[in-house]
Coordinates of C-alpha atoms in Angstrom, one line a residue:
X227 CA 16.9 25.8 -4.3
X228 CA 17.0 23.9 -1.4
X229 CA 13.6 24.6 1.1
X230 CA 13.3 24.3 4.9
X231 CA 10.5 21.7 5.4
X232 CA 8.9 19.2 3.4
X233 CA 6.0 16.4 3.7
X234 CA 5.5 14.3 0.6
X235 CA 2.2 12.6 1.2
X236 CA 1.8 9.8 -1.4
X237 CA -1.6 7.9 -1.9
X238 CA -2.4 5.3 -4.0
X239 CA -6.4 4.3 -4.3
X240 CA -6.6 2.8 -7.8
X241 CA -4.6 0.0 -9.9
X242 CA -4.3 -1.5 -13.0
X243 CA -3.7 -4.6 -12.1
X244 CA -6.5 -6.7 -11.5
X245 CA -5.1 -8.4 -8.8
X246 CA -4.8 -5.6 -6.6
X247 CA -7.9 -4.2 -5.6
X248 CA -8.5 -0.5 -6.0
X249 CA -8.4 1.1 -2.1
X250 CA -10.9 4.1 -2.0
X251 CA -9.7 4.5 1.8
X252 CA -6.2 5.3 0.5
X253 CA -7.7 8.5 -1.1
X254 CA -9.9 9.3 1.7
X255 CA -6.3 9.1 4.4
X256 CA -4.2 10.8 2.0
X257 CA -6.2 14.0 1.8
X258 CA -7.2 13.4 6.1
X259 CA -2.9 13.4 6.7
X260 CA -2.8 16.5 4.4
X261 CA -5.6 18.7 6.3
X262 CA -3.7 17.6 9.8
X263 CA -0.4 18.5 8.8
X264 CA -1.9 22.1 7.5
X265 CA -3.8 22.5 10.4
X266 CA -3.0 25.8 11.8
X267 CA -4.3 24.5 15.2
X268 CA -2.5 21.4 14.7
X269 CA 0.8 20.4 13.0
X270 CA 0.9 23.9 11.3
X271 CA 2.5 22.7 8.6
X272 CA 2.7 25.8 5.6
X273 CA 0.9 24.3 2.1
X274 CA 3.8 24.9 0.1
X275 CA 5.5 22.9 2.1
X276 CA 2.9 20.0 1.6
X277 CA 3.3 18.2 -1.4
X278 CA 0.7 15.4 -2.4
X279 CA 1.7 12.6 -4.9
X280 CA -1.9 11.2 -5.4
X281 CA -2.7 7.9 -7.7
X282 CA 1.4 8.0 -9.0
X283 CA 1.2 5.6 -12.2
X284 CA 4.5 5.1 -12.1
X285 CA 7.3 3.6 -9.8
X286 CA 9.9 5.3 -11.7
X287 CA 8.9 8.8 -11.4
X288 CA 7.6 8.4 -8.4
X289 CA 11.4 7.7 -6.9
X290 CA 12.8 10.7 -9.0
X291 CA 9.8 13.0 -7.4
X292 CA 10.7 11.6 -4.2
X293 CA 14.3 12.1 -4.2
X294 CA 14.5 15.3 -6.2
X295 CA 12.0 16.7 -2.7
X296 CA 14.4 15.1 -0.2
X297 CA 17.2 16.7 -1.5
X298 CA 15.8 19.6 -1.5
X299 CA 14.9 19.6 2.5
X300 CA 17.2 20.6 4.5
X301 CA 14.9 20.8 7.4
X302 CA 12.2 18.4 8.6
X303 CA 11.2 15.9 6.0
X304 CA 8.4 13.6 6.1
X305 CA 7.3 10.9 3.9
X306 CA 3.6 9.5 4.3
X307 CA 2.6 6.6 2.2
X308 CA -0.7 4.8 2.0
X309 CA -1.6 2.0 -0.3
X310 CA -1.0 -1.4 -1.2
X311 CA 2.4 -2.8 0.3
X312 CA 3.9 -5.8 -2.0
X313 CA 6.6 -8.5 -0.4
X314 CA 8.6 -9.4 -3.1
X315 CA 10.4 -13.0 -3.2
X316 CA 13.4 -11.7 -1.6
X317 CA 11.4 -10.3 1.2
X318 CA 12.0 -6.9 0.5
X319 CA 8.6 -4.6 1.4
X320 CA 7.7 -2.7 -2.4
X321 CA 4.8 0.0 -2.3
X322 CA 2.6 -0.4 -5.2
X323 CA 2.2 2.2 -7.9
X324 CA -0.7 2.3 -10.4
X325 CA 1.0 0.3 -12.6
X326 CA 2.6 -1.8 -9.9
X327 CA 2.1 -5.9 -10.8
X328 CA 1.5 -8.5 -8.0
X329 CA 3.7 -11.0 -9.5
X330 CA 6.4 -8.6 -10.3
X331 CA 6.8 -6.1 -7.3
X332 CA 10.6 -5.7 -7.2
X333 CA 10.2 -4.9 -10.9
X334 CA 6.8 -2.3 -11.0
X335 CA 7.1 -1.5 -7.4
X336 CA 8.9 1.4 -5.1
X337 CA 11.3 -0.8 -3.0
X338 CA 11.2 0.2 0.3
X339 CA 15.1 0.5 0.2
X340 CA 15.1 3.5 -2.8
X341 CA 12.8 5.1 0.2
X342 CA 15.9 4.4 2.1
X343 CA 17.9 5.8 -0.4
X344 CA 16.2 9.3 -0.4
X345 CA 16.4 9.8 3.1
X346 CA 20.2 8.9 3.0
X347 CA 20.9 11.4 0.5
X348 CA 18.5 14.0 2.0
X349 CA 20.6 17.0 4.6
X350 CA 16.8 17.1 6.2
X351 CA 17.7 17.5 9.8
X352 CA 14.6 15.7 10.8
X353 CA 13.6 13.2 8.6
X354 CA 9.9 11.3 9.8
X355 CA 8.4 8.0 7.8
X356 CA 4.6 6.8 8.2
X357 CA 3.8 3.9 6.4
X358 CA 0.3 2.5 6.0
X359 CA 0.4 -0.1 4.2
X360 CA 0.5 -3.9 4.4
X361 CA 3.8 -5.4 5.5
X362 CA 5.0 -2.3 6.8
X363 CA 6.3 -3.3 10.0
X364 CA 8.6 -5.4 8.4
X365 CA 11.6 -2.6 7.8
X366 CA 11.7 -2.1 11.3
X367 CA 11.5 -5.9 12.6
X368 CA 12.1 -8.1 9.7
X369 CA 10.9 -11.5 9.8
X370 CA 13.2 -14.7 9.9
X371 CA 11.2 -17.4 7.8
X372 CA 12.6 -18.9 5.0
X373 CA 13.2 -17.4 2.2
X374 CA 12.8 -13.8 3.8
X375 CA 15.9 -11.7 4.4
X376 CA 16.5 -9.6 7.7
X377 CA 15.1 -5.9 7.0
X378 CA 15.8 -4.6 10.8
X379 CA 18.8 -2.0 9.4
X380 CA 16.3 -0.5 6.7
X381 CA 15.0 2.0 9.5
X382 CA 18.4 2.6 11.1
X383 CA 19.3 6.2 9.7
X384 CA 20.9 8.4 11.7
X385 CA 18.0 11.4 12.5
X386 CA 15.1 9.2 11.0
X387 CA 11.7 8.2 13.0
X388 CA 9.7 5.4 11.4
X389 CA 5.7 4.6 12.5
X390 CA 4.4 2.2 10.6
X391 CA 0.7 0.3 10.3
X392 CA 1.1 -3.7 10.3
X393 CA 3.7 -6.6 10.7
X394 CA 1.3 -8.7 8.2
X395 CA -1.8 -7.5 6.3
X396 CA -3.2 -3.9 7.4
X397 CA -6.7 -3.1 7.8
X398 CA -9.3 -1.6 5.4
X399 CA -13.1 -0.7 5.9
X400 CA -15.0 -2.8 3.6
X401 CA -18.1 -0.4 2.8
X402 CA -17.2 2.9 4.1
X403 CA -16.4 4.8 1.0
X404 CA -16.1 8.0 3.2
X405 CA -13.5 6.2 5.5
X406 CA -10.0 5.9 5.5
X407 CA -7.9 3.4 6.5
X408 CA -7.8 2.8 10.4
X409 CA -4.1 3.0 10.8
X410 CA -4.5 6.8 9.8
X411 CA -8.4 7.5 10.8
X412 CA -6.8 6.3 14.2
X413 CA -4.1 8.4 13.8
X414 CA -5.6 11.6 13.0
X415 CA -8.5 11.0 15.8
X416 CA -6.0 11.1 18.3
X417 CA -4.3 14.2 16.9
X418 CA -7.5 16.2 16.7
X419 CA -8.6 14.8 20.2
X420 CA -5.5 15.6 21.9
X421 CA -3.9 13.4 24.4
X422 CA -4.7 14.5 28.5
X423 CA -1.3 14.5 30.8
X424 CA 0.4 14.6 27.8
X425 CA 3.2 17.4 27.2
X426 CA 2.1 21.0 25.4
X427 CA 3.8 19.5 21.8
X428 CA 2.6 15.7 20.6
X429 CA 6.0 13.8 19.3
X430 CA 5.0 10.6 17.3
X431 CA 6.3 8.6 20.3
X432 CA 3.8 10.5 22.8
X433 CA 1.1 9.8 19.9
X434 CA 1.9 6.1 19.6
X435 CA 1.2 4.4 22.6
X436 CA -2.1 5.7 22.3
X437 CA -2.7 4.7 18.5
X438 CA -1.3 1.1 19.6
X439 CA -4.1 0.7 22.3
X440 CA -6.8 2.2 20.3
X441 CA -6.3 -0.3 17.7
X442 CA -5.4 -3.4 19.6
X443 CA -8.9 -2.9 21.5
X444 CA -10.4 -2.5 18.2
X445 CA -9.1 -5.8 17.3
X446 CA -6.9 -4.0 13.9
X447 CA -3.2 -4.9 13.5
X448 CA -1.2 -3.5 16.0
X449 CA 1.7 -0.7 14.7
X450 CA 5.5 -0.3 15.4
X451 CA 7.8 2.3 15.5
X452 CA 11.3 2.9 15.2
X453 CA 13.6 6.1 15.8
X454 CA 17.1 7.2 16.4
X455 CA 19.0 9.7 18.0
X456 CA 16.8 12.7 19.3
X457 CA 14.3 12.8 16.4
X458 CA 11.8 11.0 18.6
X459 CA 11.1 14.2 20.4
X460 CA 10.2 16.3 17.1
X461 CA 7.0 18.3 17.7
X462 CA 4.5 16.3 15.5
X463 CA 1.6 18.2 16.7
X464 CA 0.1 20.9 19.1
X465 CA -1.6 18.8 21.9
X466 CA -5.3 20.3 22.3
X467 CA -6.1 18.7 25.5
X468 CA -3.1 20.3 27.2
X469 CA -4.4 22.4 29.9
X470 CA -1.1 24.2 31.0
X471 CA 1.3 23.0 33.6
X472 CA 4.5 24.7 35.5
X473 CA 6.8 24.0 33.1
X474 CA 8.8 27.0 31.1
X475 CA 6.7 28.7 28.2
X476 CA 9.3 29.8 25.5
X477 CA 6.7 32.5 24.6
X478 CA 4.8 33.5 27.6
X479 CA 1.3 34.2 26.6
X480 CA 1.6 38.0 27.6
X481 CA 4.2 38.3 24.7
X482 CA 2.1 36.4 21.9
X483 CA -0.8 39.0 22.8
X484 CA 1.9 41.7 22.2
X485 CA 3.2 40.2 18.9
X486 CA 0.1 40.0 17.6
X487 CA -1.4 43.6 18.8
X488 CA 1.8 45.1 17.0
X489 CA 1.5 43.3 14.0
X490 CA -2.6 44.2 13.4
X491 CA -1.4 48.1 13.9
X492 CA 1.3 47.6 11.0
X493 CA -0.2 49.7 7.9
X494 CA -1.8 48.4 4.9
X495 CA 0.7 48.6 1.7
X496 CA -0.5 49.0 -1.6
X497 CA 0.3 45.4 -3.3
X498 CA 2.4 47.3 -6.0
X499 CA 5.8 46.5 -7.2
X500 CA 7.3 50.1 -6.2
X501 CA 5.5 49.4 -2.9
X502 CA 7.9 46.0 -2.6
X503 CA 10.6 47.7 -3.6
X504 CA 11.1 49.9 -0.8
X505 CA 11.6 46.5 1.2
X506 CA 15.0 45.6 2.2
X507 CA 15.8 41.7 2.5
X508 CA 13.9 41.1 5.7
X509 CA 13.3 38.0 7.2
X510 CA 9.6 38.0 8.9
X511 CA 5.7 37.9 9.1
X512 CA 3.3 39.1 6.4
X513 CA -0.4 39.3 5.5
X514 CA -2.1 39.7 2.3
X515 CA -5.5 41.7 2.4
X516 CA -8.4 42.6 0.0
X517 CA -9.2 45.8 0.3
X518 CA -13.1 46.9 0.4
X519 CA -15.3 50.0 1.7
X520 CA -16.1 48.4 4.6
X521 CA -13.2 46.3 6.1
X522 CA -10.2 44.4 5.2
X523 CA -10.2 41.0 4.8
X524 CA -7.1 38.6 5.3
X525 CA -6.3 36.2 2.8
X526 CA -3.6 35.2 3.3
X527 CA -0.5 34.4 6.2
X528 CA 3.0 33.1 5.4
X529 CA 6.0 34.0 7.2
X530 CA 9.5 34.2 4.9
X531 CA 12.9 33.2 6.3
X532 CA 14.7 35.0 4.0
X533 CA 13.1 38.6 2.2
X534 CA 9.2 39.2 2.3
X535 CA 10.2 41.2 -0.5
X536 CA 11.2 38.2 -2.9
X537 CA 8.0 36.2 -1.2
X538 CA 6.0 39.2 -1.7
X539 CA 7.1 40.1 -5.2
X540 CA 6.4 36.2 -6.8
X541 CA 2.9 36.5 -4.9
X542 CA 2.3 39.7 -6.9
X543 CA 3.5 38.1 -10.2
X544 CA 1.0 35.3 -9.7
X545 CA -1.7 37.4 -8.6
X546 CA -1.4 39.7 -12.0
X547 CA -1.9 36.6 -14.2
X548 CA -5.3 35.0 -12.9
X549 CA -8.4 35.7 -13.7
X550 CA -11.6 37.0 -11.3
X551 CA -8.9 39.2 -9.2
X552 CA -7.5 42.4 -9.4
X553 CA -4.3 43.4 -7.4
X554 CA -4.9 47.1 -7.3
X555 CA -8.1 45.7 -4.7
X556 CA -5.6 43.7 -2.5
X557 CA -2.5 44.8 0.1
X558 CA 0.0 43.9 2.5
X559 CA 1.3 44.0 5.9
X560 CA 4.2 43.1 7.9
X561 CA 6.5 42.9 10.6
X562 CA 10.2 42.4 10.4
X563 CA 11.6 40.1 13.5
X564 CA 15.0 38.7 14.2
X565 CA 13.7 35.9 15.7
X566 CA 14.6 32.3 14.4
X567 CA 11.3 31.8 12.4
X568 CA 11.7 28.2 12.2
X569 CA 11.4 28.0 15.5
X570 CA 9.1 30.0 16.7
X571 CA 6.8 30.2 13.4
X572 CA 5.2 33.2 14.1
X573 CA 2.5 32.8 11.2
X574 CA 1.2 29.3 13.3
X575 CA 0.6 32.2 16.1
X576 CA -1.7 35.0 13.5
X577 CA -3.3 31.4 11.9
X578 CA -4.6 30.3 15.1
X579 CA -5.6 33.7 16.2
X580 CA -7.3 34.7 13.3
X581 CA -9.4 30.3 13.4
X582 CA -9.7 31.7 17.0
X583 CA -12.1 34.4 15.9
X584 CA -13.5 32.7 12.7
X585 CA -11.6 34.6 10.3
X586 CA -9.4 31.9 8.3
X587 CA -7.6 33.2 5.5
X588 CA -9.0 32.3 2.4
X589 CA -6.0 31.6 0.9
X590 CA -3.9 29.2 3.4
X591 CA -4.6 26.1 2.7
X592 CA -5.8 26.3 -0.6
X593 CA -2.2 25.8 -3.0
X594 CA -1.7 29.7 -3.5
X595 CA 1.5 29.8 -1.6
X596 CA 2.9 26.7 -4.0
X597 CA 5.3 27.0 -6.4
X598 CA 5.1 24.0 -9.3
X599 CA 5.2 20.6 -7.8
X600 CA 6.1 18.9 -10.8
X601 CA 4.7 16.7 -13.3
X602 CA 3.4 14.2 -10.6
X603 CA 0.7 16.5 -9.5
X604 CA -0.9 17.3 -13.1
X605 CA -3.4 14.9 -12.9
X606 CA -4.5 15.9 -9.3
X607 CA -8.4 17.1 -9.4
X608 CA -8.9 20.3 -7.9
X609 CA -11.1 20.7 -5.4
X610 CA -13.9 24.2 -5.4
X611 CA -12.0 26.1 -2.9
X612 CA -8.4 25.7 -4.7
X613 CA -7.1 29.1 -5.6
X614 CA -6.1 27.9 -9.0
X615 CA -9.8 26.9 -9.4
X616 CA -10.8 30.4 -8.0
X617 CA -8.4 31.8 -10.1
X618 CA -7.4 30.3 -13.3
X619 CA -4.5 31.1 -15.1
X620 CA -5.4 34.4 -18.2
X621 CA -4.6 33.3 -21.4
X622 CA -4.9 36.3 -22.8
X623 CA -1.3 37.5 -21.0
X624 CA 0.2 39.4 -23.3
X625 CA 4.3 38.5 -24.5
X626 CA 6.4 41.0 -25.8
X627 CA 9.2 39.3 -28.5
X628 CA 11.9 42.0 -29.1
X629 CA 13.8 39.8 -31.8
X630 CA 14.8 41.8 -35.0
X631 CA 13.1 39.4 -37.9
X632 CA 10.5 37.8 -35.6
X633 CA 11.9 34.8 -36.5
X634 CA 12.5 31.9 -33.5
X635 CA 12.9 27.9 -33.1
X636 CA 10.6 26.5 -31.5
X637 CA 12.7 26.1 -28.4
X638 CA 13.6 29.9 -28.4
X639 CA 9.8 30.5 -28.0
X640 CA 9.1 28.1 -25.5
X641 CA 11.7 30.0 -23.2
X642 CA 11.1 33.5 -23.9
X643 CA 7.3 32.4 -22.8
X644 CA 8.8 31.2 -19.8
X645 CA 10.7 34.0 -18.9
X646 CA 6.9 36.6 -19.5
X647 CA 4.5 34.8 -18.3
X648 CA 3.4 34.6 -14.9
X649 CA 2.6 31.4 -14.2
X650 CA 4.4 27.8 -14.8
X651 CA 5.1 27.0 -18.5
X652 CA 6.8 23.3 -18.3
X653 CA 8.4 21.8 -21.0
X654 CA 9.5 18.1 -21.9
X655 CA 13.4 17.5 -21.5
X656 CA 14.7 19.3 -24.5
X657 CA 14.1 18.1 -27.4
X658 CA 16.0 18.2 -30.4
X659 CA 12.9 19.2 -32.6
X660 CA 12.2 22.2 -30.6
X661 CA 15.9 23.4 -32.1
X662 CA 14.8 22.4 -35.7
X663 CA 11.3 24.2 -36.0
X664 CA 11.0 27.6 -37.2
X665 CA 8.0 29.6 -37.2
X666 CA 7.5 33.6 -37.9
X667 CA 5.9 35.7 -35.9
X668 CA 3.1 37.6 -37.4
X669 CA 3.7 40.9 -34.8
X670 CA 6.1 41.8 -31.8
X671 CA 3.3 41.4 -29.3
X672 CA 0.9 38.4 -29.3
X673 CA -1.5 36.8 -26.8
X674 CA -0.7 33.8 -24.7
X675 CA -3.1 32.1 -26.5
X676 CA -1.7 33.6 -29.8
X677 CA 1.5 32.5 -28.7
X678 CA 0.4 28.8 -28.1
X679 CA -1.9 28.2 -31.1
X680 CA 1.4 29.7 -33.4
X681 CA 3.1 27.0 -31.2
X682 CA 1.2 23.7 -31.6
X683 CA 0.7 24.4 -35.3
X684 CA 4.6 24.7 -36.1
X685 CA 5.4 21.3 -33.7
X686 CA 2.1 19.5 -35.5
X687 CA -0.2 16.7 -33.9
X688 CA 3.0 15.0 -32.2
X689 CA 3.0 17.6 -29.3
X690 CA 0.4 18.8 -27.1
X691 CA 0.2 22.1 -24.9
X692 CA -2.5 21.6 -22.4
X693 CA -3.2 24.7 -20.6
X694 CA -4.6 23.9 -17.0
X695 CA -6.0 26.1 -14.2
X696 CA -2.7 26.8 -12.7
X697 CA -0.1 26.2 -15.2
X698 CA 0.4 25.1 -19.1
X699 CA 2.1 22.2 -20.1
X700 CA 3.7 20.9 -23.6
X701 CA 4.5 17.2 -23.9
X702 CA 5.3 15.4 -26.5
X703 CA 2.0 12.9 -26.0
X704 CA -1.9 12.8 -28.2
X705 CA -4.8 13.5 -26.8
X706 CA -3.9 13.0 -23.2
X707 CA -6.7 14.9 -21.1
X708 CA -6.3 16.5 -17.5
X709 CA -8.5 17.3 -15.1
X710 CA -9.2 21.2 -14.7
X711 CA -8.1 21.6 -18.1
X712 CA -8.8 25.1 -19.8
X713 CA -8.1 24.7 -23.1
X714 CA -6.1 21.8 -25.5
X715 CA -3.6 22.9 -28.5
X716 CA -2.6 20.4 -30.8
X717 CA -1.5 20.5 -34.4
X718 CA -4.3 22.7 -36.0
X719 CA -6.8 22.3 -33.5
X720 CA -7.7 23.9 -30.6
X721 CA -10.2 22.3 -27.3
X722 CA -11.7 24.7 -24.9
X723 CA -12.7 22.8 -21.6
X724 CA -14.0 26.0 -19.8
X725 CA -15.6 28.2 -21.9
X726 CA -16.3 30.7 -19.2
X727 CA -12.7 31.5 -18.4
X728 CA -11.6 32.1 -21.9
X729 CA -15.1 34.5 -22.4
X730 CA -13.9 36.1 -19.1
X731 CA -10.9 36.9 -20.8
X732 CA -11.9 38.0 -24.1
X733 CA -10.8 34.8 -26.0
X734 CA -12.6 32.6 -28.6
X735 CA -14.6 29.5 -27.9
X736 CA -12.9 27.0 -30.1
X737 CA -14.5 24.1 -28.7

């Protein structure tokens, strides 16, 4: 299904080579450009739409990941990198991976040009590139020693902006291990600051004038950027030091105060599905609520191009499966509009409204609205305010198997749990030895956990199904470990990580 937006931030902090020297900054950026872009006051960017590649081992997968998103966008697209950058002996700029080797970077690197690649084969309409990293500047200028090809036409794309950090080697703190880099501390300062005289919305070629001086009078390596065709004037960021001007308001203030006095008097829907049902396909504005004595609370804001009804009814799936919430205590609101949403994103409007009056959803910001970002993101530690931390997944789900002899391949159980449970069940690539294991079913209705211990034991030690906070996994791999892990099946045996999520549950404590 192809999506509107998407920003794919990758970050790359730790190596395996001992050559390269492990970058704590490059964490500390890549989660500083993820709470700009989601910003309500700032780039507004939705978190589903914010997908965070952090320490990628791999060069390989991190291309697929890469591509498979940009294909995927058919609206704005931006790629953020920050790490180690690699010239290779052709001259060709590589981004280092985990696995990435200095002496081989066109081999165990991400060539700059299967970045290019992506962003040819993408239908984004708006396609942005921030690179901070070493070498950087040299896709837009190239660099005529010997030895070293031309890399000018790497940035010229039709519809693509490029800002990148240094011509030669960028610039690290040394003992800072709260910093980031200064390429995107500088960066983000500006954003968060605002720029004076500058127009209502910050386009990366307002911001970089700015980020140029800031730097060159800090003495740091000085950036360049590159864009074509109007994509220079894309709306990076709301501008906080604009203090108004005569120029034409496409929503005069009067009419925002309107929008959002009709939308608080919309009534409060049961979070049901017969209450979703009654939808029609509507394209609009919505608000999830918990329900309490006293007052509602709003957790959540999201606007749907589309149906709030499909949005609505996946959010209620996901909802029924956690743990520590209820969905008979939560509701919803809305407001149908005809309005081109993309354009006016009316749930940037509630967001900053609701910051306004220090009432931030709980939810925004925190990966509820995701849907599964793919393999890349398993190893990604959860932070305490993550929903899927919040809310783990309930392994104690129940799956109904209507089969007539209760007999199934292992492949025939490993999609009929896809299909009941209600969260992410991923699978390796089929495999031919899911088609050749049997295994009976002892009754028609089982446990998730049931379910997966029946699993492991009929695949053997070969296979593991590690079942995480926000979704279960089953790879062919041995003891591999992942953080906020819930509970390990494998062969025979069984590993609980968090015992207090499986006693919430009911479960056993196998560990």
């Amino acid at each position: 299904m192809e999506s509107d937006d998407a920003a794919v931030l990758i970050g790359v902090s730790g190596y395996r080579d001992p050559s390269l020297l492990d970058v704590p900054a490059a964490r500390n950026s890549l989660h500083a450009m993820r709470r700009l872009l989601t910003s309500p006051e700032l780039c507004g960017w939705s978190e589903d739409r914010v997908h965070v590649l952090e320490d990628p081992a791999g060069a390989t997968d991190l291309a697929l990941e890469l591509h498979r998103l940009a294909e995927e966008t058919t609206g704005t697209l931006l790629i953020y990198f920050v790490g180690h950058g690699i010239v290779s002996k052709s001259g060709a700029l590589c981004l280092a991976a985990g696995d990435t080797q200095l002496r081989y970077p066109d081999l165990t690197g991400l060539e700059y040009d299967k970045v290019r690649s992506a962003l040819l084969d993408s239908p984004a309409q708006v396609k942005l590139v921030i690179l901070d990293c070493c070498y950087s500047g040299r896709i837009i200028h190239g660099l005529a020693g010997a030895g070293e090809s031309q890399l000018v036409d790497s940035t010229d794309i039709r519809g693509v902006y490029t800002l990148t950090a240094a011509d030669q080697v960028a610039h690290v703190p040394s003992r800072d291990e709260t910093a980031g880099t200064s390429f995107t501390q500088v960066l983000c300062d500006i954003v968060r600051s605002g720029i004076p005289g500058a127009p209502p919305a910050l386009a990366l070629t307002d911001i970089y004038p700015k980020l140029k001086s800031t730097l060159k009078a800090r003495g740091l390596p000085e950036p360049n950027q590159r864009g074509t065709d109007t994509v220079e004037s894309y709306p990076f960021s709301r501008n906080v030091a604009y203090t108004g001007g005569t120029g034409f308001r496409l929503l005069p203030q009067e009419h925002v105060d309107r929008f959002l006095r009709i939308l608080a008097a919309q009534p409060h829907h049961d979070l049901t599905a017969e209450s979703i049902e009654t939808l029609e396909d509507w394209p609009g504005v919505y608000l999830l609520h918990r329900e309490s004595r006293d007052a509602s609370q709003v957790l959540y804001v999201a606007r749907n191009d589309r149906s709030i009804a499909v949005r609505l009814g996946q959010h209620l799936r996901k909802i029924s499966g956690r743990c520590y919430i209820d969905a008979s205590d939560l509701s919803f609101s809305y407001l149908k509009l005809d309005d081109d949403l993309s354009v006016l994103a009316p749930e940037r409007l509630v967001l900053q409204h609701l910051h306004a009056q220090g009432r931030s959803p709980l939810w925004n910001n925190s990966g509820f609205g995701n849907n599964d970002a793919g393999r890349m993101r398993d190893s990604r530690r959860r932070g305490g305010d993550d929903f899927d931390v919040l809310h783990p997944i309930d392994l104690s789900w129940p799956v109904r198997f209507d089969v007539p002899t209760l007999k199934v391949t292992a492949y025939e159980m490993t999609v009929h749990l896809r299909s009941q449970l209600p969260y992410v069940f991923r699978i390796e690539a089929r495999d031919a030895e899911l088609d050749r294991v049997q295994l009976t079913l002892p009754e028609s209705s089982l446990r998730a956990d049931r379910a997966f211990r029946l699993l492991a034991a009929a695949l053997g030690d070969s296979w593991q199904i590690s079942a995480l906070v926000g979704q279960v996994l089953m790879y062919r791999e041995q003891g591999k470990r992942y953080p906020n892990a819930i509970r390990y099946y494998a062969g025979m045996q069984t590993v609980t990580e968090m015992p207090e999520v499986c006693k919430a549950v009911g479960l056993p404590d196998d560990s």
